[in-house]
Amino acid sequence: MINKIDYEKIFFEISSEFSEVDDLGKIATYIPELGKVNPSKLGIHLATVDSQNYSFGDSDELFSIQSVAKVLSLTLALKIMGRDLWTRVGVEPSGSPFNSLVQLEYEHGIPRNPFINAGAIVVCDILVTCLDNPKKQLLDFIRKSSGIGSVNYSSKIAESEKKCGYRNHALINLMKDFGNIHNDVDVVLDLYFYLCSIEMSCKELTQTFMFLAYGGVNPITNQRVISLSRTKRINSVMLMCGFYDEAGEFAFKVGLPGKSGVGGGIVAIHPGKFCIAVWSPKLNKKGNSYKGMKVLEALTSKTKCSIF
Ligand code: GLU
């Protein structure tokens, strides 16, 4: 096991190496509120299963976690609905952009996986069916399982996305036509946009996602979030589908299950060892954090610590 000083030294080395390399990504502006973020932010936080914490840069600053939150909605829906969930959404990589409509048409409204937009919208539909007050109960679940009572939605970001989320409207209407959306489309999309608007820091993300490194239990709160077997399934779907049409690249270069969001955040898990979150807002062409991917690749290369 590598000690505290080594991880922090590695973060420092990585960031110095990158200060000489151009940050080639572009900030997401299709959600106007996201376009206001300072593009040069860089935060890293790594927490081990035995409660060691290692930070770098802007690791305590809140940012919009966007699609990283889709892992949490899936976790809650799986707890409620169990394996029947997989009749509504698949577990295969899409090989397509996160907001693509093409596959949905020829696959009859069943999204490839719960982490592309269409799949996450179906998961929100399930939560709307099963919960009396889905927005509140989803937030309560996240607060309780993370042990962070201050986690919240950003109505500014949610409303900003709602106004111009034309593709998400197209996706949900197509799925409604195929019979894979059971509730009012506006109610489901409202939950989806609020889910994506959740804000957390890198440090909070590691605390929230630590259950995936620890067999389904959050070691900080000692709470079981989900069963061991479902932990395995969530990690598998993250490995195969966590980076849209770049999931293969992330597995190839980083070698950890992970999930990214267009806010520039990435969470990655080393089961049994650690959870790491990186935030750098500029995105590559596939919608994943340009620098975030590079930081994680450098980390697993330098420490020789991937799941493979
Ligand atoms: N709210 C974003 C959207 O629906 C999420 C996309 C992402 O983070 O990948 O476009």
Short mmCIF file of C-alpha atoms and ligand atoms in Angstrom, two decimals:
data_model
loop_
_atom_site.label_atom_id
_atom_site.label_comp_id
_atom_site.label_asym_id
_atom_site.label_seq_id
_atom_site.Cartn_x
_atom_site.Cartn_y
_atom_site.Cartn_z
CA MET A 1 0.00 0.00 0.00
CA ILE A 2 1.37 3.37 -1.05
CA ASN A 3 1.54 5.99 1.73
CA LYS A 4 -0.06 9.43 2.00
CA ILE A 5 2.99 11.41 0.95
CA ASP A 6 3.39 9.37 -2.20
CA TYR A 7 -0.15 10.06 -3.52
CA GLU A 8 0.13 13.77 -2.93
CA LYS A 9 3.56 13.78 -4.54
CA ILE A 10 2.13 11.96 -7.54
CA PHE A 11 -0.72 14.48 -7.92
CA PHE A 12 1.83 17.28 -7.78
CA GLU A 13 4.07 15.58 -10.38
CA ILE A 14 1.12 14.96 -12.69
CA SER A 15 -0.11 18.53 -12.48
CA SER A 16 3.38 19.93 -13.11
CA GLU A 17 3.74 17.70 -16.17
CA PHE A 18 0.38 18.98 -17.43
CA SER A 19 1.13 22.62 -16.85
CA GLU A 20 3.44 22.38 -19.87
CA VAL A 21 0.83 20.65 -22.03
CA ASP A 22 -2.04 22.53 -23.68
CA ASP A 23 -5.43 21.87 -22.15
CA LEU A 24 -7.09 21.16 -25.47
CA GLY A 25 -10.65 20.62 -24.32
CA LYS A 26 -13.64 22.96 -24.53
CA ILE A 27 -16.06 23.81 -21.77
CA ALA A 28 -19.69 22.61 -22.26
CA THR A 29 -21.77 25.59 -23.35
CA TYR A 30 -24.88 23.81 -24.62
CA ILE A 31 -26.15 24.20 -21.05
CA PRO A 32 -25.70 27.99 -20.68
CA GLU A 33 -25.07 27.92 -16.90
CA LEU A 34 -22.21 25.41 -17.34
CA GLY A 35 -20.50 27.85 -19.70
CA LYS A 36 -19.91 30.25 -16.79
CA VAL A 37 -17.43 27.97 -14.98
CA ASN A 38 -13.74 28.94 -14.73
CA PRO A 39 -12.15 26.55 -17.28
CA SER A 40 -8.79 26.35 -15.54
CA LYS A 41 -10.06 24.65 -12.37
CA LEU A 42 -8.38 21.38 -11.41
CA GLY A 43 -9.36 19.35 -8.37
CA ILE A 44 -8.35 15.83 -7.36
CA HIS A 45 -9.36 13.85 -4.29
CA LEU A 46 -8.52 10.24 -3.53
CA ALA A 47 -9.97 8.42 -0.52
CA THR A 48 -8.91 4.90 0.43
CA VAL A 49 -11.20 2.30 1.96
CA ASP A 50 -9.20 2.64 5.18
CA SER A 51 -10.06 6.36 5.45
CA GLN A 52 -6.87 7.97 4.13
CA ASN A 53 -7.56 11.15 2.15
CA TYR A 54 -5.34 12.84 -0.44
CA SER A 55 -6.23 16.16 -2.10
CA PHE A 56 -4.96 18.44 -4.79
CA GLY A 57 -6.04 21.87 -6.08
CA ASP A 58 -9.73 22.78 -6.19
CA SER A 59 -10.85 19.55 -4.55
CA ASP A 60 -13.21 21.26 -2.08
CA GLU A 61 -15.04 23.40 -4.63
CA LEU A 62 -18.60 22.47 -5.61
CA PHE A 63 -19.31 21.85 -9.30
CA SER A 64 -22.10 20.40 -11.42
CA ILE A 65 -21.64 16.63 -11.41
CA GLN A 66 -24.04 16.12 -14.35
CA SER A 67 -24.00 12.51 -15.58
CA VAL A 68 -21.90 11.25 -12.69
CA ALA A 69 -25.21 11.42 -10.77
CA LYS A 70 -26.69 8.79 -13.09
CA VAL A 71 -24.89 6.13 -11.04
CA LEU A 72 -26.83 7.26 -7.96
CA SER A 73 -30.24 7.23 -9.66
CA LEU A 74 -29.45 3.77 -11.01
CA THR A 75 -28.48 2.59 -7.52
CA LEU A 76 -31.77 3.78 -6.03
CA ALA A 77 -33.86 2.36 -8.90
CA LEU A 78 -32.09 -1.01 -8.61
CA LYS A 79 -32.81 -1.12 -4.89
CA ILE A 80 -36.48 -0.44 -5.54
CA MET A 81 -37.14 -2.43 -8.69
CA GLY A 82 -34.46 -5.11 -8.65
CA ARG A 83 -33.53 -7.07 -11.74
CA ASP A 84 -36.76 -6.18 -13.62
CA LEU A 85 -35.08 -2.85 -14.29
CA TRP A 86 -32.98 -4.59 -16.92
CA THR A 87 -36.08 -5.25 -19.05
CA ARG A 88 -36.35 -1.47 -19.57
CA VAL A 89 -32.68 -0.62 -20.16
CA GLY A 90 -29.67 -2.71 -21.30
CA VAL A 91 -26.11 -3.16 -20.05
CA GLU A 92 -24.18 -2.90 -23.31
CA PRO A 93 -21.83 -0.09 -24.34
CA SER A 94 -23.56 2.17 -26.86
CA GLY A 95 -20.51 3.18 -28.90
CA SER A 96 -22.54 6.33 -29.58
CA PRO A 97 -22.53 9.89 -28.22
CA PHE A 98 -24.28 10.44 -24.89
CA ASN A 99 -27.31 12.11 -26.45
CA SER A 100 -27.66 10.07 -29.64
CA LEU A 101 -31.11 9.25 -31.02
CA VAL A 102 -30.02 6.84 -33.74
CA GLN A 103 -29.75 3.55 -31.82
CA LEU A 104 -33.04 4.12 -30.00
CA GLU A 105 -35.01 4.05 -33.22
CA TYR A 106 -33.78 0.66 -34.40
CA GLU A 107 -33.67 -0.83 -30.90
CA HIS A 108 -37.35 0.02 -30.31
CA GLY A 109 -36.93 2.55 -27.52
CA ILE A 110 -34.83 0.35 -25.19
CA PRO A 111 -31.63 2.31 -24.37
CA ARG A 112 -28.36 0.42 -24.49
CA ASN A 113 -27.42 1.26 -20.88
CA PRO A 114 -28.45 3.44 -17.90
CA PHE A 115 -25.61 5.95 -18.37
CA ILE A 116 -26.43 7.37 -21.80
CA ASN A 117 -29.07 10.11 -21.55
CA ALA A 118 -31.89 7.89 -22.84
CA GLY A 119 -31.09 5.18 -20.26
CA ALA A 120 -30.90 7.65 -17.40
CA ILE A 121 -34.25 9.11 -18.47
CA VAL A 122 -35.83 5.62 -18.31
CA VAL A 123 -34.35 5.21 -14.80
CA CYS A 124 -35.98 8.54 -13.84
CA ASP A 125 -39.29 7.26 -15.26
CA ILE A 126 -38.99 4.21 -12.97
CA LEU A 127 -38.35 6.48 -9.96
CA VAL A 128 -41.37 8.63 -10.86
CA THR A 129 -43.52 5.48 -10.97
CA CYS A 130 -42.23 4.04 -7.69
CA LEU A 131 -41.80 7.10 -5.45
CA ASP A 132 -44.41 9.57 -4.11
CA ASN A 133 -42.02 12.53 -4.19
CA PRO A 134 -39.15 11.39 -6.43
CA LYS A 135 -37.12 14.62 -6.35
CA LYS A 136 -37.10 14.76 -2.58
CA GLN A 137 -36.67 11.02 -2.05
CA LEU A 138 -33.77 10.80 -4.50
CA LEU A 139 -31.99 13.65 -2.72
CA ASP A 140 -32.74 12.08 0.69
CA PHE A 141 -31.24 8.79 -0.54
CA ILE A 142 -28.07 10.53 -1.74
CA ARG A 143 -27.73 12.53 1.48
CA LYS A 144 -28.24 9.46 3.65
CA SER A 145 -26.00 7.10 1.72
CA SER A 146 -23.18 9.66 1.43
CA GLY A 147 -23.56 11.02 4.95
CA ILE A 148 -23.42 14.56 3.47
CA GLY A 149 -26.56 16.44 4.48
CA SER A 150 -25.72 19.54 2.46
CA VAL A 151 -25.80 17.88 -1.00
CA ASN A 152 -28.31 19.69 -3.17
CA TYR A 153 -29.71 20.31 -6.62
CA SER A 154 -28.86 23.56 -8.41
CA SER A 155 -32.14 24.96 -9.71
CA LYS A 156 -30.15 27.49 -11.78
CA ILE A 157 -28.45 24.70 -13.72
CA ALA A 158 -31.56 22.49 -13.94
CA GLU A 159 -33.72 25.32 -15.27
CA SER A 160 -30.96 26.42 -17.66
CA GLU A 161 -30.84 22.91 -19.13
CA LYS A 162 -34.62 22.55 -19.19
CA LYS A 163 -34.89 25.60 -21.47
CA CYS A 164 -32.63 24.16 -24.16
CA GLY A 165 -32.62 20.38 -23.60
CA TYR A 166 -34.10 19.77 -27.05
CA ARG A 167 -32.36 16.44 -27.59
CA ASN A 168 -33.49 15.10 -24.24
CA HIS A 169 -37.05 16.09 -25.19
CA ALA A 170 -36.61 14.21 -28.47
CA LEU A 171 -35.22 11.13 -26.70
CA ILE A 172 -38.05 10.91 -24.18
CA ASN A 173 -40.74 11.44 -26.79
CA LEU A 174 -39.31 8.70 -28.98
CA MET A 175 -39.21 6.30 -26.01
CA LYS A 176 -42.75 7.31 -25.00
CA ASP A 177 -43.90 6.36 -28.48
CA PHE A 178 -42.25 2.95 -28.09
CA GLY A 179 -44.01 2.47 -24.71
CA ASN A 180 -40.83 2.66 -22.60
CA ILE A 181 -41.85 5.81 -20.71
CA HIS A 182 -44.85 5.29 -18.42
CA ASN A 183 -45.29 8.78 -16.97
CA ASP A 184 -45.81 12.33 -18.18
CA VAL A 185 -42.71 13.33 -20.16
CA ASP A 186 -42.38 16.74 -18.46
CA VAL A 187 -42.50 15.21 -14.98
CA VAL A 188 -39.81 12.66 -15.89
CA LEU A 189 -37.59 15.25 -17.58
CA ASP A 190 -37.91 17.56 -14.59
CA LEU A 191 -36.46 14.81 -12.38
CA TYR A 192 -33.74 14.08 -14.97
CA PHE A 193 -32.63 17.73 -15.23
CA TYR A 194 -32.56 18.10 -11.45
CA LEU A 195 -30.59 14.85 -11.09
CA CYS A 196 -27.97 16.20 -13.51
CA SER A 197 -27.81 19.53 -11.65
CA ILE A 198 -26.52 18.06 -8.37
CA GLU A 199 -23.40 19.82 -7.11
CA MET A 200 -20.57 18.21 -5.16
CA SER A 201 -16.85 18.71 -4.63
CA CYS A 202 -14.26 16.07 -5.55
CA LYS A 203 -13.93 15.25 -1.86
CA GLU A 204 -17.70 14.80 -1.47
CA LEU A 205 -17.83 12.66 -4.60
CA THR A 206 -15.31 10.22 -3.16
CA GLN A 207 -17.31 9.98 0.07
CA THR A 208 -20.53 9.44 -1.90
CA PHE A 209 -19.15 6.79 -4.25
CA MET A 210 -16.97 4.97 -1.73
CA PHE A 211 -19.63 2.26 -1.34
CA LEU A 212 -18.66 1.00 -4.80
CA ALA A 213 -15.10 0.40 -3.58
CA TYR A 214 -16.28 -1.25 -0.38
CA GLY A 215 -18.73 -3.97 -1.39
CA GLY A 216 -21.84 -1.77 -1.19
CA VAL A 217 -21.20 -0.27 2.27
CA ASN A 218 -20.13 3.32 2.88
CA PRO A 219 -17.23 2.81 5.33
CA ILE A 220 -17.57 6.38 6.62
CA THR A 221 -21.21 6.10 7.70
CA ASN A 222 -21.15 2.31 8.09
CA GLN A 223 -24.39 2.21 6.08
CA ARG A 224 -25.10 -0.50 3.52
CA VAL A 225 -26.10 1.40 0.38
CA ILE A 226 -26.70 -1.65 -1.84
CA SER A 227 -25.95 -5.40 -1.88
CA LEU A 228 -22.55 -6.83 -2.81
CA SER A 229 -23.92 -8.45 -5.94
CA ARG A 230 -25.50 -5.20 -7.19
CA THR A 231 -22.26 -3.37 -6.39
CA LYS A 232 -20.56 -5.76 -8.80
CA ARG A 233 -23.15 -5.00 -11.47
CA ILE A 234 -22.93 -1.21 -11.07
CA ASN A 235 -19.12 -1.31 -11.28
CA SER A 236 -19.35 -3.51 -14.39
CA VAL A 237 -21.73 -1.14 -16.13
CA MET A 238 -19.44 1.77 -15.21
CA LEU A 239 -16.46 -0.03 -16.72
CA MET A 240 -18.31 -0.84 -19.94
CA CYS A 241 -20.50 2.24 -20.35
CA GLY A 242 -19.25 5.07 -18.10
CA PHE A 243 -17.69 7.19 -20.86
CA TYR A 244 -20.15 6.97 -23.76
CA ASP A 245 -18.29 6.27 -27.00
CA GLU A 246 -14.98 6.52 -25.16
CA ALA A 247 -15.60 3.73 -22.63
CA GLY A 248 -13.11 1.44 -24.37
CA GLU A 249 -10.47 4.17 -24.36
CA PHE A 250 -10.93 4.82 -20.62
CA ALA A 251 -10.72 1.09 -19.77
CA PHE A 252 -7.70 0.76 -22.06
CA LYS A 253 -5.78 3.76 -20.70
CA VAL A 254 -6.97 3.99 -17.09
CA GLY A 255 -8.21 0.50 -16.28
CA LEU A 256 -10.80 1.39 -13.62
CA PRO A 257 -14.62 1.52 -13.59
CA GLY A 258 -15.65 5.16 -13.75
CA LYS A 259 -18.26 7.70 -14.74
CA SER A 260 -17.88 11.13 -16.28
CA GLY A 261 -20.15 14.15 -16.63
CA VAL A 262 -20.22 17.19 -18.91
CA GLY A 263 -19.44 19.40 -15.89
CA GLY A 264 -15.89 18.01 -16.24
CA GLY A 265 -16.03 15.60 -13.31
CA ILE A 266 -14.92 11.96 -13.33
CA VAL A 267 -15.28 9.42 -10.53
CA ALA A 268 -13.29 6.19 -10.71
CA ILE A 269 -13.29 3.18 -8.42
CA HIS A 270 -10.62 0.66 -7.50
CA PRO A 271 -12.76 -2.00 -5.78
CA GLY A 272 -11.30 -2.90 -2.40
CA LYS A 273 -8.82 -0.01 -2.53
CA PHE A 274 -9.96 3.52 -3.29
CA CYS A 275 -12.30 5.99 -4.90
CA ILE A 276 -10.92 8.99 -6.80
CA ALA A 277 -12.65 12.08 -8.20
CA VAL A 278 -11.08 14.53 -10.65
CA TRP A 279 -12.59 17.81 -11.90
CA SER A 280 -11.35 19.82 -14.86
CA PRO A 281 -14.15 21.53 -16.84
CA LYS A 282 -12.74 21.45 -20.39
CA LEU A 283 -14.13 18.48 -22.31
CA ASN A 284 -12.70 16.47 -25.18
CA LYS A 285 -14.71 15.80 -28.35
CA LYS A 286 -16.53 12.88 -26.72
CA GLY A 287 -17.79 15.00 -23.81
CA ASN A 288 -15.36 13.67 -21.19
CA SER A 289 -12.95 15.88 -19.19
CA TYR A 290 -9.82 16.25 -21.31
CA LYS A 291 -7.44 16.71 -18.39
CA GLY A 292 -9.41 14.43 -16.07
CA MET A 293 -8.83 11.47 -18.38
CA LYS A 294 -5.12 12.33 -18.60
CA VAL A 295 -4.74 12.68 -14.82
CA LEU A 296 -6.29 9.27 -14.24
CA GLU A 297 -4.22 7.64 -16.96
CA ALA A 298 -1.06 9.10 -15.44
CA LEU A 299 -2.10 8.03 -11.95
CA THR A 300 -2.73 4.39 -12.78
CA SER A 301 0.43 4.30 -14.92
CA LYS A 302 2.66 5.81 -12.23
CA THR A 303 1.22 3.71 -9.38
CA LYS A 304 0.75 0.59 -11.57
CA CYS A 305 -2.59 0.31 -9.87
CA SER A 306 -5.52 -0.58 -12.12
CA ILE A 307 -7.97 -3.48 -11.84
CA PHE A 308 -6.10 -5.39 -14.56
N1 GLU B 1 -27.41 16.92 -18.34
C1 GLU B 1 -26.58 16.47 -19.41
C2 GLU B 1 -27.41 16.22 -20.65
O1 GLU B 1 -28.45 15.67 -20.55
C3 GLU B 1 -25.83 15.25 -18.98
C4 GLU B 1 -24.84 14.80 -20.00
C5 GLU B 1 -23.52 14.33 -19.39
O2 GLU B 1 -23.11 14.75 -18.32
O3 GLU B 1 -22.87 13.53 -20.04
O4 GLU B 1 -27.04 16.57 -21.73
#
